[in-house]
Structures are given as C-alpha cells and as structure tokens.
Amino acid sequence: MNSVSLSTFRANQSAVIDAAQNQPVEILSRGSRRRAVVVSPDFFDRAVAALENQADVEAAAQARRESGRVSHEDLMAELGL
C-alpha cells in the first residue's frame, strides 16, 4: 500500500486518486497517523460484497445454533434469495 501525507494529498488529489486505481493509498497526518484510505470503486465494491457474504455466513451459522437445523427454503428466504 502506498502512503502520502495529507498535505501531499491536498496538493495532488488527482494523482493520488489515479494511483488508488491500482492499489489502496493511505493518507497520513502528522507523519504516521492514518486519516483515510483511498481505494478504487472496484476494490470498494469487492470489499463490501465480501463483508455482506461474511454477514450471510454468520447469520446462517447463528440460525443453525438456534434451532439445530434450518431448511434450505428458510435460509434462502432469510437471505433474500
């Protein structure tokens, strides 16, 4: 991951956003304090999808713990599929 200072980001926003299309860029303040991370829209979409998938897995596991067994139809309905 690339890192740039907040002042560098302010002065070169377009270049930083261009660089973020290839890999995340962290914005640092006061030398090392992480203030933000700039990522590409594709990276963001994949990260959100992965988090949503993980939440679905956890919900299914919780449902199994609660009742022991969950029908396929109930699980699909709960997940909105």
mmCIF file of the N, C-alpha and C atoms, coordinates in Angstrom:
data_MODEL
# 
_entry.id   MODEL 
# 
loop_
_atom_site.group_PDB 
_atom_site.id 
_atom_site.type_symbol 
_atom_site.label_atom_id 
_atom_site.label_alt_id 
_atom_site.label_comp_id 
_atom_site.label_asym_id 
_atom_site.label_entity_id 
_atom_site.label_seq_id 
_atom_site.pdbx_PDB_ins_code 
_atom_site.Cartn_x 
_atom_site.Cartn_y 
_atom_site.Cartn_z 
_atom_site.occupancy 
_atom_site.B_iso_or_equiv 
_atom_site.pdbx_formal_charge 
_atom_site.auth_seq_id 
_atom_site.auth_comp_id 
_atom_site.auth_asym_id 
_atom_site.auth_atom_id 
_atom_site.pdbx_PDB_model_num 
ATOM 1   N N  . MET A 1 1  ? 0.854   -1.170  0.000   1.00 0.00 ? 1  MET A N  1 
ATOM 2   C CA . MET A 1 1  ? 0.000   0.000   0.000   1.00 0.00 ? 1  MET A CA 1 
ATOM 3   C C  . MET A 1 1  ? 0.899   1.232   0.000   1.00 0.00 ? 1  MET A C  1 
ATOM 4   N N  . ASN A 1 2  ? 0.559   2.165   -0.843  1.00 0.00 ? 2  ASN A N  1 
ATOM 5   C CA . ASN A 1 2  ? 1.268   3.436   -0.869  1.00 0.00 ? 2  ASN A CA 1 
ATOM 6   C C  . ASN A 1 2  ? 0.743   4.350   0.229   1.00 0.00 ? 2  ASN A C  1 
ATOM 7   N N  . SER A 1 3  ? 1.580   5.269   0.670   1.00 0.00 ? 3  SER A N  1 
ATOM 8   C CA . SER A 1 3  ? 1.199   6.253   1.680   1.00 0.00 ? 3  SER A CA 1 
ATOM 9   C C  . SER A 1 3  ? 1.615   7.638   1.211   1.00 0.00 ? 3  SER A C  1 
ATOM 10  N N  . VAL A 1 4  ? 0.761   8.625   1.514   1.00 0.00 ? 4  VAL A N  1 
ATOM 11  C CA . VAL A 1 4  ? 1.091   10.018  1.233   1.00 0.00 ? 4  VAL A CA 1 
ATOM 12  C C  . VAL A 1 4  ? 0.638   10.852  2.416   1.00 0.00 ? 4  VAL A C  1 
ATOM 13  N N  . SER A 1 5  ? 1.289   11.985  2.588   1.00 0.00 ? 5  SER A N  1 
ATOM 14  C CA . SER A 1 5  ? 0.883   12.892  3.660   1.00 0.00 ? 5  SER A CA 1 
ATOM 15  C C  . SER A 1 5  ? -0.403  13.597  3.255   1.00 0.00 ? 5  SER A C  1 
ATOM 16  N N  . LEU A 1 6  ? -1.099  14.116  4.237   1.00 0.00 ? 6  LEU A N  1 
ATOM 17  C CA . LEU A 1 6  ? -2.333  14.848  3.979   1.00 0.00 ? 6  LEU A CA 1 
ATOM 18  C C  . LEU A 1 6  ? -2.060  16.063  3.094   1.00 0.00 ? 6  LEU A C  1 
ATOM 19  N N  . SER A 1 7  ? -0.954  16.746  3.333   1.00 0.00 ? 7  SER A N  1 
ATOM 20  C CA . SER A 1 7  ? -0.635  17.914  2.512   1.00 0.00 ? 7  SER A CA 1 
ATOM 21  C C  . SER A 1 7  ? -0.329  17.508  1.070   1.00 0.00 ? 7  SER A C  1 
ATOM 22  N N  . THR A 1 8  ? 0.340   16.369  0.874   1.00 0.00 ? 8  THR A N  1 
ATOM 23  C CA . THR A 1 8  ? 0.597   15.880  -0.482  1.00 0.00 ? 8  THR A CA 1 
ATOM 24  C C  . THR A 1 8  ? -0.709  15.513  -1.166  1.00 0.00 ? 8  THR A C  1 
ATOM 25  N N  . PHE A 1 9  ? -1.607  14.878  -0.422  1.00 0.00 ? 9  PHE A N  1 
ATOM 26  C CA . PHE A 1 9  ? -2.912  14.538  -0.993  1.00 0.00 ? 9  PHE A CA 1 
ATOM 27  C C  . PHE A 1 9  ? -3.657  15.793  -1.437  1.00 0.00 ? 9  PHE A C  1 
ATOM 28  N N  . ARG A 1 10 ? -3.661  16.810  -0.573  1.00 0.00 ? 10 ARG A N  1 
ATOM 29  C CA . ARG A 1 10 ? -4.358  18.057  -0.917  1.00 0.00 ? 10 ARG A CA 1 
ATOM 30  C C  . ARG A 1 10 ? -3.785  18.681  -2.182  1.00 0.00 ? 10 ARG A C  1 
ATOM 31  N N  . ALA A 1 11 ? -2.475  18.624  -2.325  1.00 0.00 ? 11 ALA A N  1 
ATOM 32  C CA . ALA A 1 11 ? -1.820  19.259  -3.476  1.00 0.00 ? 11 ALA A CA 1 
ATOM 33  C C  . ALA A 1 11 ? -1.920  18.420  -4.750  1.00 0.00 ? 11 ALA A C  1 
ATOM 34  N N  . ASN A 1 12 ? -2.133  17.105  -4.598  1.00 0.00 ? 12 ASN A N  1 
ATOM 35  C CA . ASN A 1 12 ? -2.086  16.197  -5.757  1.00 0.00 ? 12 ASN A CA 1 
ATOM 36  C C  . ASN A 1 12 ? -3.235  15.201  -5.754  1.00 0.00 ? 12 ASN A C  1 
ATOM 37  N N  . GLN A 1 13 ? -4.433  15.682  -5.502  1.00 0.00 ? 13 GLN A N  1 
ATOM 38  C CA . GLN A 1 13 ? -5.576  14.771  -5.375  1.00 0.00 ? 13 GLN A CA 1 
ATOM 39  C C  . GLN A 1 13 ? -5.762  13.880  -6.600  1.00 0.00 ? 13 GLN A C  1 
ATOM 40  N N  . SER A 1 14 ? -5.680  14.441  -7.779  1.00 0.00 ? 14 SER A N  1 
ATOM 41  C CA . SER A 1 14 ? -5.891  13.652  -8.997  1.00 0.00 ? 14 SER A CA 1 
ATOM 42  C C  . SER A 1 14 ? -4.868  12.534  -9.123  1.00 0.00 ? 14 SER A C  1 
ATOM 43  N N  . ALA A 1 15 ? -3.627  12.836  -8.845  1.00 0.00 ? 15 ALA A N  1 
ATOM 44  C CA . ALA A 1 15 ? -2.580  11.812  -8.947  1.00 0.00 ? 15 ALA A CA 1 
ATOM 45  C C  . ALA A 1 15 ? -2.781  10.704  -7.919  1.00 0.00 ? 15 ALA A C  1 
ATOM 46  N N  . VAL A 1 16 ? -3.182  11.081  -6.714  1.00 0.00 ? 16 VAL A N  1 
ATOM 47  C CA . VAL A 1 16 ? -3.420  10.082  -5.663  1.00 0.00 ? 16 VAL A CA 1 
ATOM 48  C C  . VAL A 1 16 ? -4.606  9.203   -6.046  1.00 0.00 ? 16 VAL A C  1 
ATOM 49  N N  . ILE A 1 17 ? -5.667  9.795   -6.555  1.00 0.00 ? 17 ILE A N  1 
ATOM 50  C CA . ILE A 1 17 ? -6.836  9.021   -6.976  1.00 0.00 ? 17 ILE A CA 1 
ATOM 51  C C  . ILE A 1 17 ? -6.463  8.094   -8.131  1.00 0.00 ? 17 ILE A C  1 
ATOM 52  N N  . ASP A 1 18 ? -5.642  8.573   -9.048  1.00 0.00 ? 18 ASP A N  1 
ATOM 53  C CA . ASP A 1 18 ? -5.170  7.709   -10.138 1.00 0.00 ? 18 ASP A CA 1 
ATOM 54  C C  . ASP A 1 18 ? -4.370  6.530   -9.589  1.00 0.00 ? 18 ASP A C  1 
ATOM 55  N N  . ALA A 1 19 ? -3.492  6.789   -8.627  1.00 0.00 ? 19 ALA A N  1 
ATOM 56  C CA . ALA A 1 19 ? -2.681  5.721   -8.032  1.00 0.00 ? 19 ALA A CA 1 
ATOM 57  C C  . ALA A 1 19 ? -3.560  4.713   -7.301  1.00 0.00 ? 19 ALA A C  1 
ATOM 58  N N  . ALA A 1 20 ? -4.653  5.172   -6.712  1.00 0.00 ? 20 ALA A N  1 
ATOM 59  C CA . ALA A 1 20 ? -5.553  4.291   -5.958  1.00 0.00 ? 20 ALA A CA 1 
ATOM 60  C C  . ALA A 1 20 ? -6.297  3.318   -6.866  1.00 0.00 ? 20 ALA A C  1 
ATOM 61  N N  . GLN A 1 21 ? -6.291  3.553   -8.167  1.00 0.00 ? 21 GLN A N  1 
ATOM 62  C CA . GLN A 1 21 ? -6.934  2.616   -9.085  1.00 0.00 ? 21 GLN A CA 1 
ATOM 63  C C  . GLN A 1 21 ? -6.158  1.298   -9.148  1.00 0.00 ? 21 GLN A C  1 
ATOM 64  N N  . ASN A 1 22 ? -4.875  1.341   -8.796  1.00 0.00 ? 22 ASN A N  1 
ATOM 65  C CA . ASN A 1 22 ? -4.031  0.143   -8.831  1.00 0.00 ? 22 ASN A CA 1 
ATOM 66  C C  . ASN A 1 22 ? -3.870  -0.505  -7.467  1.00 0.00 ? 22 ASN A C  1 
ATOM 67  N N  . GLN A 1 23 ? -3.793  0.304   -6.432  1.00 0.00 ? 23 GLN A N  1 
ATOM 68  C CA . GLN A 1 23 ? -3.690  -0.218  -5.073  1.00 0.00 ? 23 GLN A CA 1 
ATOM 69  C C  . GLN A 1 23 ? -4.115  0.867   -4.088  1.00 0.00 ? 23 GLN A C  1 
ATOM 70  N N  . PRO A 1 24 ? -4.600  0.477   -2.905  1.00 0.00 ? 24 PRO A N  1 
ATOM 71  C CA . PRO A 1 24 ? -5.031  1.473   -1.923  1.00 0.00 ? 24 PRO A CA 1 
ATOM 72  C C  . PRO A 1 24 ? -3.902  2.444   -1.559  1.00 0.00 ? 24 PRO A C  1 
ATOM 73  N N  . VAL A 1 25 ? -4.296  3.670   -1.266  1.00 0.00 ? 25 VAL A N  1 
ATOM 74  C CA . VAL A 1 25 ? -3.340  4.701   -0.844  1.00 0.00 ? 25 VAL A CA 1 
ATOM 75  C C  . VAL A 1 25 ? -3.819  5.238   0.500   1.00 0.00 ? 25 VAL A C  1 
ATOM 76  N N  . GLU A 1 26 ? -2.965  5.134   1.516   1.00 0.00 ? 26 GLU A N  1 
ATOM 77  C CA . GLU A 1 26 ? -3.347  5.665   2.818   1.00 0.00 ? 26 GLU A CA 1 
ATOM 78  C C  . GLU A 1 26 ? -2.884  7.108   2.938   1.00 0.00 ? 26 GLU A C  1 
ATOM 79  N N  . ILE A 1 27 ? -3.724  7.929   3.558   1.00 0.00 ? 27 ILE A N  1 
ATOM 80  C CA . ILE A 1 27 ? -3.449  9.346   3.765   1.00 0.00 ? 27 ILE A CA 1 
ATOM 81  C C  . ILE A 1 27 ? -3.019  9.499   5.220   1.00 0.00 ? 27 ILE A C  1 
ATOM 82  N N  . LEU A 1 28 ? -1.824  10.022  5.418   1.00 0.00 ? 28 LEU A N  1 
ATOM 83  C CA . LEU A 1 28 ? -1.258  10.152  6.764   1.00 0.00 ? 28 LEU A CA 1 
ATOM 84  C C  . LEU A 1 28 ? -1.251  11.603  7.217   1.00 0.00 ? 28 LEU A C  1 
ATOM 85  N N  . SER A 1 29 ? -1.465  11.776  8.509   1.00 0.00 ? 29 SER A N  1 
ATOM 86  C CA . SER A 1 29 ? -1.414  13.092  9.111   1.00 0.00 ? 29 SER A CA 1 
ATOM 87  C C  . SER A 1 29 ? -0.364  13.079  10.207  1.00 0.00 ? 29 SER A C  1 
ATOM 88  N N  . ARG A 1 30 ? 0.355   14.145  10.320  1.00 0.00 ? 30 ARG A N  1 
ATOM 89  C CA . ARG A 1 30 ? 1.403   14.266  11.333  1.00 0.00 ? 30 ARG A CA 1 
ATOM 90  C C  . ARG A 1 30 ? 2.426   13.134  11.251  1.00 0.00 ? 30 ARG A C  1 
ATOM 91  N N  . GLY A 1 31 ? 2.737   12.759  10.022  1.00 0.00 ? 31 GLY A N  1 
ATOM 92  C CA . GLY A 1 31 ? 3.791   11.781  9.798   1.00 0.00 ? 31 GLY A CA 1 
ATOM 93  C C  . GLY A 1 31 ? 3.350   10.338  9.776   1.00 0.00 ? 31 GLY A C  1 
ATOM 94  N N  . SER A 1 32 ? 2.559   9.914   10.760  1.00 0.00 ? 32 SER A N  1 
ATOM 95  C CA . SER A 1 32 ? 2.221   8.495   10.780  1.00 0.00 ? 32 SER A CA 1 
ATOM 96  C C  . SER A 1 32 ? 0.777   8.190   11.161  1.00 0.00 ? 32 SER A C  1 
ATOM 97  N N  . ARG A 1 33 ? 0.010   9.194   11.547  1.00 0.00 ? 33 ARG A N  1 
ATOM 98  C CA . ARG A 1 33 ? -1.381  8.935   11.939  1.00 0.00 ? 33 ARG A CA 1 
ATOM 99  C C  . ARG A 1 33 ? -2.233  8.732   10.690  1.00 0.00 ? 33 ARG A C  1 
ATOM 100 N N  . ARG A 1 34 ? -2.825  7.579   10.574  1.00 0.00 ? 34 ARG A N  1 
ATOM 101 C CA . ARG A 1 34 ? -3.630  7.225   9.410   1.00 0.00 ? 34 ARG A CA 1 
ATOM 102 C C  . ARG A 1 34 ? -4.978  7.931   9.480   1.00 0.00 ? 34 ARG A C  1 
ATOM 103 N N  . ARG A 1 35 ? -5.277  8.755   8.477   1.00 0.00 ? 35 ARG A N  1 
ATOM 104 C CA . ARG A 1 35 ? -6.530  9.524   8.459   1.00 0.00 ? 35 ARG A CA 1 
ATOM 105 C C  . ARG A 1 35 ? -7.571  8.934   7.531   1.00 0.00 ? 35 ARG A C  1 
ATOM 106 N N  . ALA A 1 36 ? -7.131  8.357   6.403   1.00 0.00 ? 36 ALA A N  1 
ATOM 107 C CA . ALA A 1 36 ? -8.069  7.814   5.422   1.00 0.00 ? 36 ALA A CA 1 
ATOM 108 C C  . ALA A 1 36 ? -7.323  6.867   4.492   1.00 0.00 ? 36 ALA A C  1 
ATOM 109 N N  . VAL A 1 37 ? -8.100  6.090   3.766   1.00 0.00 ? 37 VAL A N  1 
ATOM 110 C CA . VAL A 1 37 ? -7.535  5.229   2.728   1.00 0.00 ? 37 VAL A CA 1 
ATOM 111 C C  . VAL A 1 37 ? -8.373  5.445   1.474   1.00 0.00 ? 37 VAL A C  1 
ATOM 112 N N  . VAL A 1 38 ? -7.710  5.728   0.369   1.00 0.00 ? 38 VAL A N  1 
ATOM 113 C CA . VAL A 1 38 ? -8.378  5.933   -0.914  1.00 0.00 ? 38 VAL A CA 1 
ATOM 114 C C  . VAL A 1 38 ? -8.255  4.625   -1.699  1.00 0.00 ? 38 VAL A C  1 
ATOM 115 N N  . VAL A 1 39 ? -9.399  4.117   -2.177  1.00 0.00 ? 39 VAL A N  1 
ATOM 116 C CA . VAL A 1 39 ? -9.399  2.880   -2.951  1.00 0.00 ? 39 VAL A CA 1 
ATOM 117 C C  . VAL A 1 39 ? -10.196 3.081   -4.231  1.00 0.00 ? 39 VAL A C  1 
ATOM 118 N N  . SER A 1 40 ? -10.008 2.182   -5.184  1.00 0.00 ? 40 SER A N  1 
ATOM 119 C CA . SER A 1 40 ? -10.764 2.245   -6.430  1.00 0.00 ? 40 SER A CA 1 
ATOM 120 C C  . SER A 1 40 ? -12.202 1.818   -6.172  1.00 0.00 ? 40 SER A C  1 
ATOM 121 N N  . PRO A 1 41 ? -13.126 2.230   -7.031  1.00 0.00 ? 41 PRO A N  1 
ATOM 122 C CA . PRO A 1 41 ? -14.513 1.782   -6.883  1.00 0.00 ? 41 PRO A CA 1 
ATOM 123 C C  . PRO A 1 41 ? -14.627 0.253   -6.942  1.00 0.00 ? 41 PRO A C  1 
ATOM 124 N N  . ASP A 1 42 ? -13.834 -0.392  -7.794  1.00 0.00 ? 42 ASP A N  1 
ATOM 125 C CA . ASP A 1 42 ? -13.873 -1.851  -7.895  1.00 0.00 ? 42 ASP A CA 1 
ATOM 126 C C  . ASP A 1 42 ? -13.434 -2.503  -6.585  1.00 0.00 ? 42 ASP A C  1 
ATOM 127 N N  . PHE A 1 43 ? -12.357 -1.996  -6.002  1.00 0.00 ? 43 PHE A N  1 
ATOM 128 C CA . PHE A 1 43 ? -11.882 -2.527  -4.722  1.00 0.00 ? 43 PHE A CA 1 
ATOM 129 C C  . PHE A 1 43 ? -12.956 -2.347  -3.648  1.00 0.00 ? 43 PHE A C  1 
ATOM 130 N N  . PHE A 1 44 ? -13.551 -1.179  -3.602  1.00 0.00 ? 44 PHE A N  1 
ATOM 131 C CA . PHE A 1 44 ? -14.601 -0.899  -2.621  1.00 0.00 ? 44 PHE A CA 1 
ATOM 132 C C  . PHE A 1 44 ? -15.780 -1.852  -2.798  1.00 0.00 ? 44 PHE A C  1 
ATOM 133 N N  . ASP A 1 45 ? -16.231 -2.034  -4.045  1.00 0.00 ? 45 ASP A N  1 
ATOM 134 C CA . ASP A 1 45 ? -17.366 -2.921  -4.308  1.00 0.00 ? 45 ASP A CA 1 
ATOM 135 C C  . ASP A 1 45 ? -17.062 -4.357  -3.895  1.00 0.00 ? 45 ASP A C  1 
ATOM 136 N N  . ARG A 1 46 ? -15.845 -4.827  -4.192  1.00 0.00 ? 46 ARG A N  1 
ATOM 137 C CA . ARG A 1 46 ? -15.468 -6.190  -3.794  1.00 0.00 ? 46 ARG A CA 1 
ATOM 138 C C  . ARG A 1 46 ? -15.392 -6.324  -2.284  1.00 0.00 ? 46 ARG A C  1 
ATOM 139 N N  . ALA A 1 47 ? -14.895 -5.309  -1.600  1.00 0.00 ? 47 ALA A N  1 
ATOM 140 C CA . ALA A 1 47 ? -14.803 -5.350  -0.134  1.00 0.00 ? 47 ALA A CA 1 
ATOM 141 C C  . ALA A 1 47 ? -16.189 -5.380  0.500   1.00 0.00 ? 47 ALA A C  1 
ATOM 142 N N  . VAL A 1 48 ? -17.099 -4.560  -0.003  1.00 0.00 ? 48 VAL A N  1 
ATOM 143 C CA . VAL A 1 48 ? -18.462 -4.544  0.529   1.00 0.00 ? 48 VAL A CA 1 
ATOM 144 C C  . VAL A 1 48 ? -19.137 -5.889  0.279   1.00 0.00 ? 48 VAL A C  1 
ATOM 145 N N  . ALA A 1 49 ? -18.972 -6.452  -0.912  1.00 0.00 ? 49 ALA A N  1 
ATOM 146 C CA . ALA A 1 49 ? -19.565 -7.760  -1.213  1.00 0.00 ? 49 ALA A CA 1 
ATOM 147 C C  . ALA A 1 49 ? -19.012 -8.837  -0.283  1.00 0.00 ? 49 ALA A C  1 
ATOM 148 N N  . ALA A 1 50 ? -17.714 -8.803  -0.022  1.00 0.00 ? 50 ALA A N  1 
ATOM 149 C CA . ALA A 1 50 ? -17.107 -9.784  0.877   1.00 0.00 ? 50 ALA A CA 1 
ATOM 150 C C  . ALA A 1 50 ? -17.662 -9.650  2.288   1.00 0.00 ? 50 ALA A C  1 
ATOM 151 N N  . LEU A 1 51 ? -17.838 -8.416  2.749   1.00 0.00 ? 51 LEU A N  1 
ATOM 152 C CA . LEU A 1 51 ? -18.420 -8.199  4.080   1.00 0.00 ? 51 LEU A CA 1 
ATOM 153 C C  . LEU A 1 51 ? -19.869 -8.684  4.144   1.00 0.00 ? 51 LEU A C  1 
ATOM 154 N N  . GLU A 1 52 ? -20.626 -8.418  3.086   1.00 0.00 ? 52 GLU A N  1 
ATOM 155 C CA . GLU A 1 52 ? -22.011 -8.883  3.055   1.00 0.00 ? 52 GLU A CA 1 
ATOM 156 C C  . GLU A 1 52 ? -22.072 -10.408 3.038   1.00 0.00 ? 52 GLU A C  1 
ATOM 157 N N  . ASN A 1 53 ? -21.187 -11.044 2.269   1.00 0.00 ? 53 ASN A N  1 
ATOM 158 C CA . ASN A 1 53 ? -21.143 -12.500 2.236   1.00 0.00 ? 53 ASN A CA 1 
ATOM 159 C C  . ASN A 1 53 ? -20.798 -13.058 3.607   1.00 0.00 ? 53 ASN A C  1 
ATOM 160 N N  . GLN A 1 54 ? -19.850 -12.439 4.283   1.00 0.00 ? 54 GLN A N  1 
ATOM 161 C CA . GLN A 1 54 ? -19.462 -12.899 5.615   1.00 0.00 ? 54 GLN A CA 1 
ATOM 162 C C  . GLN A 1 54 ? -20.627 -12.757 6.592   1.00 0.00 ? 54 GLN A C  1 
ATOM 163 N N  . ALA A 1 55 ? -21.366 -11.665 6.482   1.00 0.00 ? 55 ALA A N  1 
ATOM 164 C CA . ALA A 1 55 ? -22.539 -11.475 7.347   1.00 0.00 ? 55 ALA A CA 1 
ATOM 165 C C  . ALA A 1 55 ? -23.573 -12.564 7.083   1.00 0.00 ? 55 ALA A C  1 
ATOM 166 N N  . ASP A 1 56 ? -23.759 -12.957 5.821   1.00 0.00 ? 56 ASP A N  1 
ATOM 167 C CA . ASP A 1 56 ? -24.693 -14.034 5.485   1.00 0.00 ? 56 ASP A CA 1 
ATOM 168 C C  . ASP A 1 56 ? -24.242 -15.358 6.081   1.00 0.00 ? 56 ASP A C  1 
ATOM 169 N N  . VAL A 1 57 ? -22.950 -15.643 6.009   1.00 0.00 ? 57 VAL A N  1 
ATOM 170 C CA . VAL A 1 57 ? -22.403 -16.879 6.584   1.00 0.00 ? 57 VAL A CA 1 
ATOM 171 C C  . VAL A 1 57 ? -22.631 -16.888 8.093   1.00 0.00 ? 57 VAL A C  1 
ATOM 172 N N  . GLU A 1 58 ? -22.370 -15.771 8.738   1.00 0.00 ? 58 GLU A N  1 
ATOM 173 C CA . GLU A 1 58 ? -22.555 -15.685 10.189  1.00 0.00 ? 58 GLU A CA 1 
ATOM 174 C C  . GLU A 1 58 ? -24.032 -15.829 10.574  1.00 0.00 ? 58 GLU A C  1 
ATOM 175 N N  . ALA A 1 59 ? -24.925 -15.240 9.773   1.00 0.00 ? 59 ALA A N  1 
ATOM 176 C CA . ALA A 1 59 ? -26.361 -15.357 10.059  1.00 0.00 ? 59 ALA A CA 1 
ATOM 177 C C  . ALA A 1 59 ? -26.812 -16.807 9.914   1.00 0.00 ? 59 ALA A C  1 
ATOM 178 N N  . ALA A 1 60 ? -26.310 -17.507 8.913   1.00 0.00 ? 60 ALA A N  1 
ATOM 179 C CA . ALA A 1 60 ? -26.667 -18.915 8.731   1.00 0.00 ? 60 ALA A CA 1 
ATOM 180 C C  . ALA A 1 60 ? -26.135 -19.755 9.886   1.00 0.00 ? 60 ALA A C  1 
ATOM 181 N N  . ALA A 1 61 ? -24.922 -19.493 10.307  1.00 0.00 ? 61 ALA A N  1 
ATOM 182 C CA . ALA A 1 61 ? -24.345 -20.229 11.445  1.00 0.00 ? 61 ALA A CA 1 
ATOM 183 C C  . ALA A 1 61 ? -25.151 -19.974 12.715  1.00 0.00 ? 61 ALA A C  1 
ATOM 184 N N  . GLN A 1 62 ? -25.550 -18.731 12.934  1.00 0.00 ? 62 GLN A N  1 
ATOM 185 C CA . GLN A 1 62 ? -26.362 -18.395 14.105  1.00 0.00 ? 62 GLN A CA 1 
ATOM 186 C C  . GLN A 1 62 ? -27.704 -19.116 14.045  1.00 0.00 ? 62 GLN A C  1 
ATOM 187 N N  . ALA A 1 63 ? -28.307 -19.159 12.886  1.00 0.00 ? 63 ALA A N  1 
ATOM 188 C CA . ALA A 1 63 ? -29.595 -19.841 12.738  1.00 0.00 ? 63 ALA A CA 1 
ATOM 189 C C  . ALA A 1 63 ? -29.455 -21.331 13.041  1.00 0.00 ? 63 ALA A C  1 
ATOM 190 N N  . ARG A 1 64 ? -28.363 -21.944 12.591  1.00 0.00 ? 64 ARG A N  1 
ATOM 191 C CA . ARG A 1 64 ? -28.139 -23.365 12.894  1.00 0.00 ? 64 ARG A CA 1 
ATOM 192 C C  . ARG A 1 64 ? -27.973 -23.586 14.390  1.00 0.00 ? 64 ARG A C  1 
ATOM 193 N N  . ARG A 1 65 ? -27.275 -22.674 15.060  1.00 0.00 ? 65 ARG A N  1 
ATOM 194 C CA . ARG A 1 65 ? -27.081 -22.812 16.507  1.00 0.00 ? 65 ARG A CA 1 
ATOM 195 C C  . ARG A 1 65 ? -28.398 -22.661 17.259  1.00 0.00 ? 65 ARG A C  1 
ATOM 196 N N  . GLU A 1 66 ? -29.261 -21.792 16.770  1.00 0.00 ? 66 GLU A N  1 
ATOM 197 C CA . GLU A 1 66 ? -30.522 -21.532 17.465  1.00 0.00 ? 66 GLU A CA 1 
ATOM 198 C C  . GLU A 1 66 ? -31.502 -22.688 17.365  1.00 0.00 ? 66 GLU A C  1 
ATOM 199 N N  . SER A 1 67 ? -31.627 -23.294 16.201  1.00 0.00 ? 67 SER A N  1 
ATOM 200 C CA . SER A 1 67 ? -32.652 -24.335 16.036  1.00 0.00 ? 67 SER A CA 1 
ATOM 201 C C  . SER A 1 67 ? -32.070 -25.696 15.681  1.00 0.00 ? 67 SER A C  1 
ATOM 202 N N  . GLY A 1 68 ? -30.799 -25.768 15.534  1.00 0.00 ? 68 GLY A N  1 
ATOM 203 C CA . GLY A 1 68 ? -30.184 -27.037 15.178  1.00 0.00 ? 68 GLY A CA 1 
ATOM 204 C C  . GLY A 1 68 ? -30.165 -27.276 13.685  1.00 0.00 ? 68 GLY A C  1 
ATOM 205 N N  . ARG A 1 69 ? -31.277 -27.060 13.016  1.00 0.00 ? 69 ARG A N  1 
ATOM 206 C CA . ARG A 1 69 ? -31.336 -27.265 11.574  1.00 0.00 ? 69 ARG A CA 1 
ATOM 207 C C  . ARG A 1 69 ? -32.187 -26.163 10.956  1.00 0.00 ? 69 ARG A C  1 
ATOM 208 N N  . VAL A 1 70 ? -31.802 -25.776 9.768   1.00 0.00 ? 70 VAL A N  1 
ATOM 209 C CA . VAL A 1 70 ? -32.553 -24.767 9.027   1.00 0.00 ? 70 VAL A CA 1 
ATOM 210 C C  . VAL A 1 70 ? -32.794 -25.329 7.638   1.00 0.00 ? 70 VAL A C  1 
ATOM 211 N N  . SER A 1 71 ? -34.027 -25.243 7.189   1.00 0.00 ? 71 SER A N  1 
ATOM 212 C CA . SER A 1 71 ? -34.316 -25.745 5.845   1.00 0.00 ? 71 SER A CA 1 
ATOM 213 C C  . SER A 1 71 ? -33.680 -24.826 4.809   1.00 0.00 ? 71 SER A C  1 
ATOM 214 N N  . HIS A 1 72 ? -33.421 -25.399 3.673   1.00 0.00 ? 72 HIS A N  1 
ATOM 215 C CA . HIS A 1 72 ? -32.841 -24.625 2.567   1.00 0.00 ? 72 HIS A CA 1 
ATOM 216 C C  . HIS A 1 72 ? -33.769 -23.472 2.197   1.00 0.00 ? 72 HIS A C  1 
ATOM 217 N N  . GLU A 1 73 ? -35.082 -23.733 2.157   1.00 0.00 ? 73 GLU A N  1 
ATOM 218 C CA . GLU A 1 73 ? -36.041 -22.698 1.785   1.00 0.00 ? 73 GLU A CA 1 
ATOM 219 C C  . GLU A 1 73 ? -36.038 -21.548 2.799   1.00 0.00 ? 73 GLU A C  1 
ATOM 220 N N  . ASP A 1 74 ? -35.975 -21.892 4.091   1.00 0.00 ? 74 ASP A N  1 
ATOM 221 C CA . ASP A 1 74 ? -35.952 -20.848 5.128   1.00 0.00 ? 74 ASP A CA 1 
ATOM 222 C C  . ASP A 1 74 ? -34.685 -20.003 5.025   1.00 0.00 ? 74 ASP A C  1 
ATOM 223 N N  . LEU A 1 75 ? -33.575 -20.661 4.784   1.00 0.00 ? 75 LEU A N  1 
ATOM 224 C CA . LEU A 1 75 ? -32.322 -19.931 4.672   1.00 0.00 ? 75 LEU A CA 1 
ATOM 225 C C  . LEU A 1 75 ? -32.354 -19.004 3.465   1.00 0.00 ? 75 LEU A C  1 
ATOM 226 N N  . MET A 1 76 ? -32.817 -19.495 2.330   1.00 0.00 ? 76 MET A N  1 
ATOM 227 C CA . MET A 1 76 ? -32.884 -18.666 1.132   1.00 0.00 ? 76 MET A CA 1 
ATOM 228 C C  . MET A 1 76 ? -33.812 -17.468 1.369   1.00 0.00 ? 76 MET A C  1 
ATOM 229 N N  . ALA A 1 77 ? -34.931 -17.700 2.054   1.00 0.00 ? 77 ALA A N  1 
ATOM 230 C CA . ALA A 1 77 ? -35.867 -16.607 2.340   1.00 0.00 ? 77 ALA A CA 1 
ATOM 231 C C  . ALA A 1 77 ? -35.228 -15.582 3.250   1.00 0.00 ? 77 ALA A C  1 
ATOM 232 N N  . GLU A 1 78 ? -34.515 -16.040 4.272   1.00 0.00 ? 78 GLU A N  1 
ATOM 233 C CA . GLU A 1 78 ? -33.879 -15.129 5.212   1.00 0.00 ? 78 GLU A CA 1 
ATOM 234 C C  . GLU A 1 78 ? -32.804 -14.286 4.530   1.00 0.00 ? 78 GLU A C  1 
ATOM 235 N N  . LEU A 1 79 ? -32.101 -14.892 3.582   1.00 0.00 ? 79 LEU A N  1 
ATOM 236 C CA . LEU A 1 79 ? -31.044 -14.172 2.864   1.00 0.00 ? 79 LEU A CA 1 
ATOM 237 C C  . LEU A 1 79 ? -31.585 -13.337 1.716   1.00 0.00 ? 79 LEU A C  1 
ATOM 238 N N  . GLY A 1 80 ? -32.882 -13.459 1.459   1.00 0.00 ? 80 GLY A N  1 
ATOM 239 C CA . GLY A 1 80 ? -33.495 -12.673 0.396   1.00 0.00 ? 80 GLY A CA 1 
ATOM 240 C C  . GLY A 1 80 ? -33.154 -13.184 -0.990  1.00 0.00 ? 80 GLY A C  1 
ATOM 241 N N  . LEU A 1 81 ? -32.897 -14.477 -1.078  1.00 0.00 ? 81 LEU A N  1 
ATOM 242 C CA . LEU A 1 81 ? -32.538 -15.070 -2.387  1.00 0.00 ? 81 LEU A CA 1 
ATOM 243 C C  . LEU A 1 81 ? -33.655 -15.893 -2.956  1.00 0.00 ? 81 LEU A C  1 
# 
